[in-house]
Amino acid sequence: PGMKQVAANTGAMRDLSGRRLRHVEQDQKLQEWQEEAGKRKAEKEAEKQEKRQKRAQEIHGAAEDYVALAGIDADEVKDAVLKGIEAEQRAKEAKRIEDEAKKKLDKQATKKLSSLFGDEDDSSSSSDTEAPPSSSTAKSAAKKGKKNTAQKPAAAAATGAGGGTPAAAAAPAVAAAAAASKGNGDKEQTGPPQAAKPPQPAEEDKSKKQEEKVFQDIDLAKVKSLDALLELGADRLKAALSKRGMKCGGSPKDRAERLWSIKGVAQKDWPSSVMAPPAKK
């Protein structure tokens, strides 16, 4: 009693075969661990299988919920698809009607242009096309119409000279006069564009009012701050600077600062940096 008890450490001792006792104990523990390796593997497999089954149950439950929800919305999906098909058909029909109306308008415009240039043969053939004739086609049609009208009076004159009634003899002169008047009209249509029309009285009055617009001068003694000058507007500031012979360019802030710099200063003491240069002669 009173002495500290120390555990016996016999690992360094040797057995009868000369091996240390701690090495013999470690070999026994290693053999036991190897014998239990199959048991540990079986436990791990069982644990993995349990996790798989649990995950499969979760997925199966979610799939059942999705199938139930899809079964409820099947009619709604069907109705939506049918509505989409109907809307597409209506859009196609509206586009077809619009294209037909456009083609009809193009044909009418082509016939009108052909009738204006007096070429009936070309009007019947060009009515089959969708686009109206270009300016070069219109000019060629006008030249052909003039040539046809010039040939008709010549044929009529030859018939009258061969022997006919007085009315037949007078017909060439009437036809020639009509052709001349028509040729003059064609020349006016196919000639160079006319000069621009003079502006209307209303436009002239409006431009005069804008030119005659005069801004009231600014009394700097009544202006209390630079911000108050800025509120008057760029145009009014420019007019005030120009009236005083000062530089009137730059931003509204620059103009306001120039005016503010001469407030309370006699005109003879105004800085030359704010004055406009004298006009060149």
mmCIF file of N, CA and C in Angstrom, residues 117-119 122 135-151 186-187 190:
data_model
loop_
_atom_site.group_PDB
_atom_site.id
_atom_site.type_symbol
_atom_site.label_atom_id
_atom_site.label_comp_id
_atom_site.label_asym_id
_atom_site.label_seq_id
_atom_site.Cartn_x
_atom_site.Cartn_y
_atom_site.Cartn_z
ATOM 1 N N PHE A 117 -51.354 55.434 -121.031
ATOM 2 C CA PHE A 117 -50.401 55.540 -122.124
ATOM 3 C C PHE A 117 -50.984 55.095 -123.453
ATOM 4 N N GLY A 118 -52.274 54.684 -123.510
ATOM 5 C CA GLY A 118 -52.969 54.416 -124.762
ATOM 6 C C GLY A 118 -52.518 53.174 -125.489
ATOM 7 N N ASP A 119 -52.051 52.150 -124.836
ATOM 8 C CA ASP A 119 -51.625 50.903 -125.480
ATOM 9 C C ASP A 119 -52.467 49.770 -124.928
ATOM 10 N N ASP A 122 -50.697 46.153 -124.859
ATOM 11 C CA ASP A 122 -49.779 45.962 -123.741
ATOM 12 C C ASP A 122 -50.526 45.855 -122.424
ATOM 13 N N SER A 135 -40.666 52.833 -115.295
ATOM 14 C CA SER A 135 -40.700 54.081 -116.058
ATOM 15 C C SER A 135 -40.229 53.876 -117.496
ATOM 16 N N SER A 136 -39.237 52.989 -117.724
ATOM 17 C CA SER A 136 -38.753 52.737 -119.082
ATOM 18 C C SER A 136 -39.834 52.075 -119.930
ATOM 19 N N THR A 137 -40.609 51.148 -119.358
ATOM 20 C CA THR A 137 -41.706 50.502 -120.085
ATOM 21 C C THR A 137 -42.781 51.506 -120.439
ATOM 22 N N ALA A 138 -43.074 52.438 -119.503
ATOM 23 C CA ALA A 138 -44.098 53.442 -119.769
ATOM 24 C C ALA A 138 -43.677 54.354 -120.923
ATOM 25 N N LYS A 139 -42.382 54.731 -120.980
ATOM 26 C CA LYS A 139 -41.921 55.605 -122.057
ATOM 27 C C LYS A 139 -42.005 54.909 -123.410
ATOM 28 N N SER A 140 -41.649 53.614 -123.470
ATOM 29 C CA SER A 140 -41.728 52.895 -124.746
ATOM 30 C C SER A 140 -43.173 52.768 -125.207
ATOM 31 N N ALA A 141 -44.108 52.574 -124.247
ATOM 32 C CA ALA A 141 -45.524 52.483 -124.609
ATOM 33 C C ALA A 141 -46.011 53.809 -125.176
ATOM 34 N N ALA A 142 -45.563 54.933 -124.590
ATOM 35 C CA ALA A 142 -45.985 56.246 -125.086
ATOM 36 C C ALA A 142 -45.473 56.484 -126.502
ATOM 37 N N LYS A 143 -44.219 56.090 -126.793
ATOM 38 C CA LYS A 143 -43.669 56.269 -128.140
ATOM 39 C C LYS A 143 -44.431 55.431 -129.162
ATOM 40 N N LYS A 144 -44.793 54.201 -128.760
ATOM 41 C CA LYS A 144 -45.530 53.332 -129.686
ATOM 42 C C LYS A 144 -46.910 53.903 -129.988
ATOM 43 N N GLY A 145 -47.564 54.509 -128.943
ATOM 44 C CA GLY A 145 -48.875 55.116 -129.162
ATOM 45 C C GLY A 145 -48.787 56.283 -130.129
ATOM 46 N N LYS A 146 -47.709 57.080 -130.030
ATOM 47 C CA LYS A 146 -47.560 58.222 -130.958
ATOM 48 C C LYS A 146 -47.379 57.739 -132.399
ATOM 49 N N LYS A 147 -46.636 56.644 -132.544
ATOM 50 C CA LYS A 147 -46.377 56.121 -133.885
ATOM 51 C C LYS A 147 -47.669 55.614 -134.526
ATOM 52 N N ASN A 148 -48.520 54.920 -133.715
ATOM 53 C CA ASN A 148 -49.790 54.402 -134.249
ATOM 54 C C ASN A 148 -50.714 55.533 -134.660
ATOM 55 N N THR A 149 -50.783 56.603 -133.856
ATOM 56 C CA THR A 149 -51.669 57.729 -134.187
ATOM 57 C C THR A 149 -51.167 58.490 -135.412
ATOM 58 N N ALA A 150 -49.820 58.475 -135.611
ATOM 59 C CA ALA A 150 -49.289 59.171 -136.784
ATOM 60 C C ALA A 150 -49.555 58.382 -138.069
ATOM 61 N N GLN A 151 -49.627 57.019 -137.972
ATOM 62 C CA GLN A 151 -49.868 56.203 -139.173
ATOM 63 C C GLN A 151 -51.331 56.246 -139.610
ATOM 64 N N ASP A 186 -48.665 63.711 -124.429
ATOM 65 C CA ASP A 186 -47.684 62.686 -124.061
ATOM 66 C C ASP A 186 -46.330 63.302 -123.753
ATOM 67 N N LYS A 187 -45.961 64.330 -124.520
ATOM 68 C CA LYS A 187 -44.675 64.986 -124.279
ATOM 69 C C LYS A 187 -44.659 65.629 -122.899
ATOM 70 N N THR A 190 -44.271 62.701 -120.388
ATOM 71 C CA THR A 190 -42.968 62.013 -120.387
ATOM 72 C C THR A 190 -41.793 62.969 -120.278
#
